[in-house]
PDB file of C-alpha atoms in Angstrom:
ATOM      1  CA  MET A 258       0.512  32.216   4.691  1.00  0.00           C
ATOM      2  CA  PRO A 259       3.090  30.501   6.886  1.00  0.00           C
ATOM      3  CA  GLN A 260       3.321  26.715   6.971  1.00  0.00           C
ATOM      4  CA  THR A 261       3.087  25.776  10.780  1.00  0.00           C
ATOM      5  CA  ALA A 262       2.195  22.544  12.203  1.00  0.00           C
ATOM      6  CA  LYS A 263      -0.514  24.371  14.349  1.00  0.00           C
ATOM      7  CA  ARG A 264      -2.003  26.468  11.472  1.00  0.00           C
ATOM      8  CA  ASN A 265      -2.362  23.273   9.343  1.00  0.00           C
ATOM      9  CA  ALA A 266      -4.185  21.577  12.283  1.00  0.00           C
ATOM     10  CA  MET A 267      -6.360  24.480  12.880  1.00  0.00           C
ATOM     11  CA  ALA A 268      -6.993  24.381   9.232  1.00  0.00           C
ATOM     12  CA  LEU A 269      -7.428  20.671   9.366  1.00  0.00           C
ATOM     13  CA  HIS A 270      -9.958  20.933  12.208  1.00  0.00           C
ATOM     14  CA  SER A 271     -12.139  23.440  10.204  1.00  0.00           C
ATOM     15  CA  LEU A 272     -12.406  20.987   7.415  1.00  0.00           C
ATOM     16  CA  VAL A 273     -13.636  18.319   9.469  1.00  0.00           C
ATOM     17  CA  GLU A 274     -16.060  20.873  10.804  1.00  0.00           C
ATOM     18  CA  SER A 275     -17.277  21.909   7.518  1.00  0.00           C
ATOM     19  CA  ALA A 276     -17.785  18.546   6.202  1.00  0.00           C
ATOM     20  CA  GLY A 277     -20.317  18.307   9.291  1.00  0.00           C
ATOM     21  CA  GLU A 278     -18.061  15.176  10.588  1.00  0.00           C
ATOM     22  CA  VAL A 279     -18.530  14.692  14.887  1.00  0.00           C
ATOM     23  CA  GLY A 280     -15.931  11.868  14.940  1.00  0.00           C
ATOM     24  CA  PRO A 281     -14.059  11.059  16.951  1.00  0.00           C
ATOM     25  CA  PHE A 282     -11.430  10.099  14.567  1.00  0.00           C
ATOM     26  CA  ILE A 283      -8.103   8.257  14.352  1.00  0.00           C
ATOM     27  CA  LEU A 284      -5.616  10.816  13.011  1.00  0.00           C
ATOM     28  CA  VAL A 285      -2.385   9.006  11.159  1.00  0.00           C
ATOM     29  CA  GLY A 286       0.325  11.729  10.732  1.00  0.00           C
ATOM     30  CA  HIS A 287       3.516  11.268   8.260  1.00  0.00           C
ATOM     31  CA  SER A 288       6.839  12.420   8.557  1.00  0.00           C
ATOM     32  CA  PHE A 289       6.117  16.613   9.732  1.00  0.00           C
ATOM     33  CA  GLY A 290       2.363  15.323   9.514  1.00  0.00           C
ATOM     34  CA  GLY A 291       3.496  13.696  13.120  1.00  0.00           C
ATOM     35  CA  HIS A 292       3.493  17.258  14.520  1.00  0.00           C
ATOM     36  CA  MET A 293       0.092  17.903  13.403  1.00  0.00           C
ATOM     37  CA  ILE A 294      -2.103  15.041  14.666  1.00  0.00           C
ATOM     38  CA  ARG A 295      -0.271  15.607  18.107  1.00  0.00           C
ATOM     39  CA  ILE A 296      -1.168  19.762  17.723  1.00  0.00           C
ATOM     40  CA  PHE A 297      -4.668  18.779  16.960  1.00  0.00           C
ATOM     41  CA  ALA A 298      -4.744  15.811  19.753  1.00  0.00           C
ATOM     42  CA  HIS A 299      -3.761  18.624  22.288  1.00  0.00           C
ATOM     43  CA  TYR A 300      -6.528  20.981  21.292  1.00  0.00           C
ATOM     44  CA  TYR A 301      -9.051  18.829  20.667  1.00  0.00           C
ATOM     45  CA  PRO A 302      -8.725  15.755  22.566  1.00  0.00           C
ATOM     46  CA  GLU A 303     -12.192  14.636  22.421  1.00  0.00           C
ATOM     47  CA  LYS A 304     -12.996  14.192  18.812  1.00  0.00           C
ATOM     48  CA  VAL A 305      -8.889  11.760  18.492  1.00  0.00           C
ATOM     49  CA  ALA A 306     -10.059   8.043  19.424  1.00  0.00           C
ATOM     50  CA  GLY A 307      -6.166   6.961  18.300  1.00  0.00           C
ATOM     51  CA  LEU A 308      -3.671   8.284  16.597  1.00  0.00           C
ATOM     52  CA  VAL A 309      -0.670   6.150  14.045  1.00  0.00           C
ATOM     53  CA  PHE A 310       2.268   7.463  13.428  1.00  0.00           C
ATOM     54  CA  LEU A 311       4.597   6.748  10.116  1.00  0.00           C
ATOM     55  CA  ASP A 312       7.948   7.579  10.695  1.00  0.00           C
ATOM     56  CA  SER A 313       7.019  10.555  12.227  1.00  0.00           C
ATOM     57  CA  SER A 314       9.111  13.701  13.066  1.00  0.00           C
ATOM     58  CA  HIS A 315      10.178  14.421  16.762  1.00  0.00           C
ATOM     59  CA  GLU A 316      10.784  17.276  18.534  1.00  0.00           C
ATOM     60  CA  ASP A 317      14.322  16.271  19.719  1.00  0.00           C
ATOM     61  CA  ASP A 318      15.585  14.583  16.657  1.00  0.00           C
ATOM     62  CA  PHE A 319      18.741  17.681  16.261  1.00  0.00           C
ATOM     63  CA  GLU A 320      19.516  17.698  19.615  1.00  0.00           C
ATOM     64  CA  ALA A 321      19.207  13.496  19.767  1.00  0.00           C
ATOM     65  CA  THR A 322      21.726  13.448  16.141  1.00  0.00           C
ATOM     66  CA  ALA A 323      23.588  16.273  17.936  1.00  0.00           C
ATOM     67  CA  ALA A 324      24.701  14.400  21.194  1.00  0.00           C
ATOM     68  CA  LEU A 325      25.519  10.929  19.312  1.00  0.00           C
ATOM     69  CA  PHE A 326      27.779  12.990  16.530  1.00  0.00           C
ATOM     70  CA  PRO A 327      29.209  16.318  18.502  1.00  0.00           C
ATOM     71  CA  SER A 328      30.986  17.716  15.001  1.00  0.00           C
ATOM     72  CA  LYS A 329      27.620  18.370  13.676  1.00  0.00           C
ATOM     73  CA  SER A 330      25.815  21.070  16.186  1.00  0.00           C
ATOM     74  CA  VAL A 331      22.213  22.043  16.440  1.00  0.00           C
ATOM     75  CA  ALA A 332      23.018  24.931  14.874  1.00  0.00           C
ATOM     76  CA  ASP A 333      24.277  23.315  12.129  1.00  0.00           C
ATOM     77  CA  TRP A 334      21.093  21.525  10.986  1.00  0.00           C
ATOM     78  CA  HIS A 335      19.398  24.409  11.701  1.00  0.00           C
ATOM     79  CA  GLY A 336      21.529  25.939   9.252  1.00  0.00           C
ATOM     80  CA  GLU A 337      21.255  23.239   6.715  1.00  0.00           C
ATOM     81  CA  PHE A 338      17.392  23.403   6.901  1.00  0.00           C
ATOM     82  CA  ARG A 339      17.205  27.213   6.260  1.00  0.00           C
ATOM     83  CA  GLN A 340      19.590  26.889   3.439  1.00  0.00           C
ATOM     84  CA  LEU A 341      17.106  24.108   1.887  1.00  0.00           C
ATOM     85  CA  ALA A 342      14.126  26.490   2.394  1.00  0.00           C
ATOM     86  CA  PHE A 343      16.178  29.117   0.643  1.00  0.00           C
ATOM     87  CA  SER A 344      16.860  27.041  -2.230  1.00  0.00           C
ATOM     88  CA  THR A 345      13.551  25.824  -2.239  1.00  0.00           C
ATOM     89  CA  GLY A 346      11.877  29.336  -2.413  1.00  0.00           C
ATOM     90  CA  ILE A 347      14.164  30.219  -5.391  1.00  0.00           C
ATOM     91  CA  VAL A 348      12.765  27.161  -7.185  1.00  0.00           C
ATOM     92  CA  ALA A 349       9.350  28.324  -6.157  1.00  0.00           C
ATOM     93  CA  ALA A 350       9.771  32.136  -7.704  1.00  0.00           C
ATOM     94  CA  LEU A 351      10.944  30.396 -11.164  1.00  0.00           C
ATOM     95  CA  GLY A 352       7.952  27.733 -10.948  1.00  0.00           C
ATOM     96  CA  SER A 353       5.435  30.387 -10.725  1.00  0.00           C
ATOM     97  CA  THR A 354       6.226  31.266 -13.625  1.00  0.00           C
ATOM     98  CA  PHE A 355       7.833  28.046 -16.148  1.00  0.00           C
ATOM     99  CA  ALA A 356       6.705  25.556 -13.666  1.00  0.00           C
ATOM    100  CA  VAL A 357       9.781  23.641 -15.029  1.00  0.00           C
ATOM    101  CA  ALA A 358      10.552  22.509 -11.328  1.00  0.00           C
ATOM    102  CA  ASP A 359       7.318  21.141 -10.593  1.00  0.00           C
ATOM    103  CA  ARG A 360       7.970  19.481 -14.036  1.00  0.00           C
ATOM    104  CA  GLN A 361      10.355  17.806 -13.034  1.00  0.00           C
ATOM    105  CA  LEU A 362       9.247  17.223  -9.373  1.00  0.00           C
ATOM    106  CA  VAL A 363       6.324  15.606 -10.663  1.00  0.00           C
ATOM    107  CA  SER A 364       8.262  13.493 -13.537  1.00  0.00           C
ATOM    108  CA  VAL A 365      10.529  11.735 -11.210  1.00  0.00           C
ATOM    109  CA  PHE A 366       7.547  10.802  -8.417  1.00  0.00           C
ATOM    110  CA  GLU A 367       6.056   9.246 -11.678  1.00  0.00           C
ATOM    111  CA  LYS A 368       9.112   7.035 -12.320  1.00  0.00           C
ATOM    112  CA  THR A 369       9.815   5.760  -8.756  1.00  0.00           C
ATOM    113  CA  GLN A 370       5.838   5.322  -6.894  1.00  0.00           C
ATOM    114  CA  GLY A 371       3.980   5.312 -10.649  1.00  0.00           C
ATOM    115  CA  GLY A 372       1.070   6.602 -10.830  1.00  0.00           C
ATOM    116  CA  HIS A 373      -1.274   9.164 -13.570  1.00  0.00           C
ATOM    117  CA  SER A 374       1.141  10.498 -16.265  1.00  0.00           C
ATOM    118  CA  TYR A 375       0.736  14.480 -16.258  1.00  0.00           C
ATOM    119  CA  SER A 376       1.582  16.452 -19.332  1.00  0.00           C
ATOM    120  CA  GLY A 377       3.823  18.947 -19.352  1.00  0.00           C
ATOM    121  CA  ARG A 378       1.398  21.455 -19.729  1.00  0.00           C
ATOM    122  CA  GLU A 379      -0.810  19.830 -17.567  1.00  0.00           C
ATOM    123  CA  ILE A 380       1.961  20.701 -14.800  1.00  0.00           C
ATOM    124  CA  ALA A 381       2.615  24.174 -15.680  1.00  0.00           C
ATOM    125  CA  ALA A 382      -1.050  24.840 -15.694  1.00  0.00           C
ATOM    126  CA  THR A 383      -1.816  23.196 -12.126  1.00  0.00           C
ATOM    127  CA  PHE A 384       1.054  23.383  -9.895  1.00  0.00           C
ATOM    128  CA  ARG A 385       3.102  26.575 -11.156  1.00  0.00           C
ATOM    129  CA  GLY A 386       5.682  26.209  -8.228  1.00  0.00           C
ATOM    130  CA  LYS A 387       3.070  26.193  -5.160  1.00  0.00           C
ATOM    131  CA  PHE A 388       4.700  22.720  -3.848  1.00  0.00           C
ATOM    132  CA  PHE A 389       8.126  24.133  -3.651  1.00  0.00           C
ATOM    133  CA  LYS A 390       6.407  27.571  -1.993  1.00  0.00           C
ATOM    134  CA  ALA A 391       4.922  25.616   0.659  1.00  0.00           C
ATOM    135  CA  LEU A 392       8.201  23.223   0.769  1.00  0.00           C
ATOM    136  CA  SER A 393       9.750  25.974   1.191  1.00  0.00           C
ATOM    137  CA  SER A 394       7.214  27.525   4.172  1.00  0.00           C
ATOM    138  CA  GLU A 395       7.097  24.766   5.835  1.00  0.00           C
ATOM    139  CA  LEU A 396      10.648  23.828   5.942  1.00  0.00           C
ATOM    140  CA  LEU A 397      11.692  26.946   7.914  1.00  0.00           C
ATOM    141  CA  ASN A 398       9.118  27.291   9.909  1.00  0.00           C
ATOM    142  CA  PHE A 399       9.718  23.063  11.038  1.00  0.00           C
ATOM    143  CA  VAL A 400      12.926  24.479  12.682  1.00  0.00           C
ATOM    144  CA  PHE A 401      12.381  27.502  13.911  1.00  0.00           C
ATOM    145  CA  VAL A 402       8.106  27.740  15.005  1.00  0.00           C
ATOM    146  CA  SER A 403       6.498  23.803  14.525  1.00  0.00           C
ATOM    147  CA  THR A 404       9.053  22.401  16.877  1.00  0.00           C
ATOM    148  CA  SER A 405       7.933  25.333  19.647  1.00  0.00           C
ATOM    149  CA  GLN A 406       4.417  24.508  18.686  1.00  0.00           C
ATOM    150  CA  VAL A 407       4.594  20.389  18.861  1.00  0.00           C
ATOM    151  CA  ARG A 408       6.823  21.161  22.808  1.00  0.00           C
ATOM    152  CA  LYS A 409       4.346  23.308  24.448  1.00  0.00           C
ATOM    153  CA  THR A 410       1.592  19.908  23.269  1.00  0.00           C
ATOM    154  CA  VAL A 411       3.885  17.245  25.354  1.00  0.00           C
ATOM    155  CA  PRO A 412       1.548  15.805  28.323  1.00  0.00           C
ATOM    156  CA  VAL A 413       3.012  16.118  31.801  1.00  0.00           C
ATOM    157  CA  SER A 414       1.914  12.025  31.836  1.00  0.00           C
ATOM    158  CA  PRO A 415       0.932   9.386  29.035  1.00  0.00           C
ATOM    159  CA  ARG A 416      -2.674   9.417  28.924  1.00  0.00           C
ATOM    160  CA  MET A 417      -4.291   6.423  29.761  1.00  0.00           C
ATOM    161  CA  ASP A 418      -6.784   6.422  27.012  1.00  0.00           C
ATOM    162  CA  LEU A 419      -5.426   6.942  23.815  1.00  0.00           C
ATOM    163  CA  PRO A 420      -4.097   4.192  21.666  1.00  0.00           C
ATOM    164  CA  VAL A 421      -1.007   5.166  19.667  1.00  0.00           C
ATOM    165  CA  ALA A 422       0.550   2.967  16.993  1.00  0.00           C
ATOM    166  CA  VAL A 423       4.487   4.197  15.986  1.00  0.00           C
ATOM    167  CA  LEU A 424       5.364   2.466  12.757  1.00  0.00           C
ATOM    168  CA  ILE A 425       8.979   3.053  11.944  1.00  0.00           C
ATOM    169  CA  ALA A 426      10.725   2.614   8.662  1.00  0.00           C
ATOM    170  CA  THR A 427      13.128  -0.058   9.088  1.00  0.00           C
ATOM    171  CA  ASP A 428      16.271   1.428   6.511  1.00  0.00           C
ATOM    172  CA  GLU A 429      16.009   4.382   8.912  1.00  0.00           C
ATOM    173  CA  VAL A 430      16.985   2.456  11.603  1.00  0.00           C
ATOM    174  CA  ALA A 431      19.333  -0.322   9.493  1.00  0.00           C
ATOM    175  CA  GLN A 432      22.642   1.383  10.360  1.00  0.00           C
ATOM    176  CA  TYR A 433      22.001   1.070  13.944  1.00  0.00           C
ATOM    177  CA  CYS A 434      19.736  -1.560  15.085  1.00  0.00           C
ATOM    178  CA  THR A 435      17.851  -4.724  13.616  1.00  0.00           C
ATOM    179  CA  PRO A 436      14.349  -5.465  14.552  1.00  0.00           C
ATOM    180  CA  ILE A 437      13.269  -8.315  15.922  1.00  0.00           C
ATOM    181  CA  THR A 438      10.058  -8.870  14.092  1.00  0.00           C
ATOM    182  CA  SER A 439       7.758  -6.943  11.496  1.00  0.00           C
ATOM    183  CA  ALA A 440       4.518  -4.867  11.866  1.00  0.00           C
ATOM    184  CA  HIS A 441       2.907  -8.635  10.502  1.00  0.00           C
ATOM    185  CA  THR A 442       3.823 -10.791  13.195  1.00  0.00           C
ATOM    186  CA  ILE A 443       3.884  -8.656  16.305  1.00  0.00           C
ATOM    187  CA  PRO A 444       0.630  -9.451  18.554  1.00  0.00           C
ATOM    188  CA  SER A 445      -2.455  -7.236  18.520  1.00  0.00           C
ATOM    189  CA  SER A 446      -1.539  -5.992  21.809  1.00  0.00           C
ATOM    190  CA  PHE A 447      -0.875  -2.094  23.319  1.00  0.00           C
ATOM    191  CA  THR A 448       0.684  -3.554  25.983  1.00  0.00           C
ATOM    192  CA  ASN A 449       3.961  -4.708  24.154  1.00  0.00           C
ATOM    193  CA  ILE A 450       6.593  -2.410  25.571  1.00  0.00           C
ATOM    194  CA  ASP A 451       8.062  -1.716  29.291  1.00  0.00           C
ATOM    195  CA  MET A 452       7.560   2.505  29.711  1.00  0.00           C
ATOM    196  CA  SER A 453      10.271   2.609  31.766  1.00  0.00           C
ATOM    197  CA  LEU A 454      13.565   1.442  29.902  1.00  0.00           C
ATOM    198  CA  PRO A 455      15.478   3.177  27.650  1.00  0.00           C
ATOM    199  CA  ALA A 456      15.223   2.939  23.713  1.00  0.00           C
ATOM    200  CA  ASN A 457      18.597   0.859  23.950  1.00  0.00           C
ATOM    201  CA  GLU A 458      16.895  -1.399  26.072  1.00  0.00           C
ATOM    202  CA  SER A 459      13.480  -1.600  24.409  1.00  0.00           C
ATOM    203  CA  GLY A 460      14.345  -5.538  22.931  1.00  0.00           C
ATOM    204  CA  LEU A 461      12.423  -4.361  19.848  1.00  0.00           C
ATOM    205  CA  CYS A 462      15.322  -3.446  17.759  1.00  0.00           C
ATOM    206  CA  VAL A 463      18.821  -5.316  18.345  1.00  0.00           C
ATOM    207  CA  PRO A 464      21.860  -2.874  18.293  1.00  0.00           C
ATOM    208  CA  ILE A 465      24.299  -3.583  15.530  1.00  0.00           C
ATOM    209  CA  ARG A 466      26.849  -2.141  16.806  1.00  0.00           C
ATOM    210  CA  ALA A 467      29.324  -2.916  19.852  1.00  0.00           C
ATOM    211  CA  HIS A 468      29.567  -0.578  22.462  1.00  0.00           C
ATOM    212  CA  SER A 469      32.756   1.279  22.433  1.00  0.00           C
ATOM    213  CA  ASP A 470      34.125   4.424  22.848  1.00  0.00           C
ATOM    214  CA  ARG A 471      34.443   5.797  19.474  1.00  0.00           C
ATOM    215  CA  ALA A 472      31.593   8.170  18.171  1.00  0.00           C
ATOM    216  CA  PRO A 473      29.360   6.371  15.755  1.00  0.00           C
ATOM    217  CA  SER A 474      29.602   7.845  11.997  1.00  0.00           C
ATOM    218  CA  LEU A 475      27.002  10.290  11.123  1.00  0.00           C
ATOM    219  CA  GLU A 476      24.989   7.839   9.052  1.00  0.00           C
ATOM    220  CA  ALA A 477      24.357   5.246  12.121  1.00  0.00           C
ATOM    221  CA  ALA A 478      24.124   8.545  14.649  1.00  0.00           C
ATOM    222  CA  LEU A 479      21.130   9.441  12.572  1.00  0.00           C
ATOM    223  CA  ALA A 480      19.717   6.011  12.473  1.00  0.00           C
ATOM    224  CA  GLN A 481      20.095   5.943  16.351  1.00  0.00           C
ATOM    225  CA  SER A 482      18.340   8.856  17.487  1.00  0.00           C
ATOM    226  CA  HIS A 483      15.792   8.210  14.712  1.00  0.00           C
ATOM    227  CA  TYR A 484      14.650   4.964  16.814  1.00  0.00           C
ATOM    228  CA  GLN A 485      15.384   6.899  20.220  1.00  0.00           C
ATOM    229  CA  CYS A 486      12.983   9.426  19.404  1.00  0.00           C
ATOM    230  CA  GLN A 487      10.449   7.008  17.792  1.00  0.00           C
ATOM    231  CA  TRP A 488      10.794   5.062  21.419  1.00  0.00           C
ATOM    232  CA  LYS A 489      10.221   8.588  22.957  1.00  0.00           C
ATOM    233  CA  LEU A 490       7.255   9.447  21.116  1.00  0.00           C
ATOM    234  CA  ALA A 491       5.542   6.605  21.706  1.00  0.00           C
ATOM    235  CA  THR A 492       6.663   6.163  25.673  1.00  0.00           C
ATOM    236  CA  GLN A 493       5.308   9.916  26.126  1.00  0.00           C
ATOM    237  CA  LEU A 494       2.174  10.312  24.567  1.00  0.00           C
ATOM    238  CA  SER A 495       0.442   7.300  25.818  1.00  0.00           C
ATOM    239  CA  THR A 496       0.400   3.825  28.047  1.00  0.00           C
ATOM    240  CA  LEU A 497      -1.529   2.388  25.298  1.00  0.00           C
ATOM    241  CA  SER A 498       1.424   2.482  22.651  1.00  0.00           C
ATOM    242  CA  ARG A 499       2.850  -0.106  19.883  1.00  0.00           C
ATOM    243  CA  VAL A 500       5.610   0.391  18.425  1.00  0.00           C
ATOM    244  CA  LEU A 501       6.074  -1.289  14.500  1.00  0.00           C
ATOM    245  CA  PHE A 502       7.992  -1.170  12.041  1.00  0.00           C
ATOM    246  CA  SER A 503       7.759  -1.195   8.356  1.00  0.00           C
ATOM    247  CA  THR A 504       9.863  -2.602   5.307  1.00  0.00           C
ATOM    248  CA  GLY A 505      11.712   0.117   3.066  1.00  0.00           C
ATOM    249  CA  GLY A 506      12.290   3.817   3.703  1.00  0.00           C
ATOM    250  CA  HIS A 507      11.201   6.880   4.771  1.00  0.00           C
ATOM    251  CA  TYR A 508       7.844   7.171   2.785  1.00  0.00           C
ATOM    252  CA  VAL A 509       6.467   3.937   4.276  1.00  0.00           C
ATOM    253  CA  MET A 510       2.902   3.906   2.703  1.00  0.00           C
ATOM    254  CA  PHE A 511       4.385   3.690  -0.513  1.00  0.00           C
ATOM    255  CA  ASP A 512       7.444   0.906   0.912  1.00  0.00           C
ATOM    256  CA  ASP A 513       5.042  -1.048   3.084  1.00  0.00           C
ATOM    257  CA  MET A 514       1.135  -0.176   2.971  1.00  0.00           C
ATOM    258  CA  ASN A 515       0.259  -3.324   4.242  1.00  0.00           C
ATOM    259  CA  ALA A 516       1.925  -2.528   7.740  1.00  0.00           C
ATOM    260  CA  VAL A 517       0.385   1.236   7.714  1.00  0.00           C
ATOM    261  CA  VAL A 518      -3.010  -0.384   7.285  1.00  0.00           C
ATOM    262  CA  ARG A 519      -2.409  -3.052  10.140  1.00  0.00           C
ATOM    263  CA  ALA A 520      -1.107  -0.439  12.448  1.00  0.00           C
ATOM    264  CA  VAL A 521      -4.293   1.653  12.031  1.00  0.00           C
ATOM    265  CA  GLU A 522      -6.338  -1.357  11.738  1.00  0.00           C
ATOM    266  CA  ASP A 523      -4.919  -2.343  15.092  1.00  0.00           C
ATOM    267  CA  VAL A 524      -5.679   1.344  16.423  1.00  0.00           C
ATOM    268  CA  PHE A 525      -9.456   1.113  15.387  1.00  0.00           C
ATOM    269  CA  HIS A 526      -9.771  -2.370  17.206  1.00  0.00           C
ATOM    270  CA  GLU A 527      -8.421  -0.744  20.529  1.00  0.00           C
ATOM    271  CA  ALA A 528      -9.979   2.089  20.890  1.00  0.00           C
ATOM    272  CA  LYS A 529     -13.064   0.488  19.910  1.00  0.00           C
ATOM    273  CA  ARG A 530     -12.491  -1.434  23.051  1.00  0.00           C
ATOM    274  CA  ILE A 531     -12.059   1.058  24.874  1.00  0.00           C
ATOM    275  CA  ALA A 532     -15.388   3.117  23.876  1.00  0.00           C
ATOM    276  CA  ARG A 533     -17.058  -0.736  24.990  1.00  0.00           C
ATOM    277  CA  ALA A 534     -15.086  -0.487  28.340  1.00  0.00           C
ATOM    278  CA  ASN A 535     -16.317   3.044  29.160  1.00  0.00           C
ATOM    279  CA  ALA A 536     -20.335   2.829  27.576  1.00  0.00           C
ATOM    280  CA  ILE A 537     -19.805  -0.503  30.243  1.00  0.00           C
ATOM    281  CA  ALA A 538     -18.639   1.534  33.295  1.00  0.00           C
ATOM    282  CA  TRP A 539     -21.344   4.539  32.602  1.00  0.00           C
ATOM    283  CA  GLN A 540     -24.290   2.097  32.513  1.00  0.00           C
ATOM    284  CA  GLU A 541     -22.217   0.553  35.938  1.00  0.00           C
ATOM    285  CA  ASN A 542     -22.259   4.441  37.628  1.00  0.00           C
ATOM    286  CA  THR A 543     -25.911   5.419  35.994  1.00  0.00           C
ATOM    287  CA  LYS A 544     -27.124   2.160  37.753  1.00  0.00           C
ATOM    288  CA  GLY A 545     -28.953   0.712  35.036  1.00  0.00           C
ATOM    289  CA  GLU A 546     -31.135   4.065  34.711  1.00  0.00           C
ATOM    290  CA  TYR A 547     -30.216   4.128  30.870  1.00  0.00           C
ATOM    291  CA  SER A 548     -28.674   1.933  28.062  1.00  0.00           C
ATOM    292  CA  PHE A 549     -25.878   2.782  25.745  1.00  0.00           C
ATOM    293  CA  GLU A 550     -24.644   0.509  23.064  1.00  0.00           C
ATOM    294  CA  PRO A 551     -21.633   2.283  20.715  1.00  0.00           C
ATOM    295  CA  ASP A 552     -22.602   2.172  16.702  1.00  0.00           C
ATOM    296  CA  GLU A 553     -19.988   0.638  15.111  1.00  0.00           C
ATOM    297  CA  ASN A 554     -19.841   3.163  12.226  1.00  0.00           C
ATOM    298  CA  GLU A 555     -19.094   5.487  14.737  1.00  0.00           C
ATOM    299  CA  LEU A 556     -15.943   4.365  16.097  1.00  0.00           C
TER     300      LEU A 556
END
């Protein structure tokens, strides 16, 4: 079954429905998962109280990079993803029989991240190439299907009742700019960005490259386009957005879990504030005919 952002978002909805969970929820999406939670929020807005993006993908990533580094076009990027999808598909076919690839993958993961140690037999019996099979489908559909799906969900104007936190990995933008602060010191406020400013004037990440006519290197172009797209993600979805920074690289949940927890907590408290304000407004509009106090356990 093809792995697309919309299919995964619908699967998540079916899962919470089957579990009897009614929400609203704070959704957290890392990388490609950012597409999934955006699509979920689009189709089920009443079930979403807030969004947290962990160094998320953006639908304009390739176009933004190609604009800064013209020698590598969008078609070139698409070709690389297609080739990678093809390669992982071959690995999946081999892994389904021998599970050698999955054994190697988990071995590398254990060395870099720690955790439970699996035996070769456990890995062979459990994974059997499924990781690479899913990855191959996800990569291929990411470029040609999922990106199109998420583009259709971009709101005409940002929502005014949805707290959003965009957490950017410092290492991913280090070739372009230096954050002026960390996620641990930015005040808990969802009004810390000026939506009208372009990314390079946001004041949250100071560019390290002086203005010149010389094109940036590929690494610098990737860093700059990544920051620009993260800024666009924050400003296009909601007027209640924050941009935060984590230490380390793309896998922020391993490199800086404290920043992740802080982002989720901030969105939770803002969502609770909005719920209380809505409850008070509802009481005033009904002229005191009803009394309602939101249950904190449901927020």
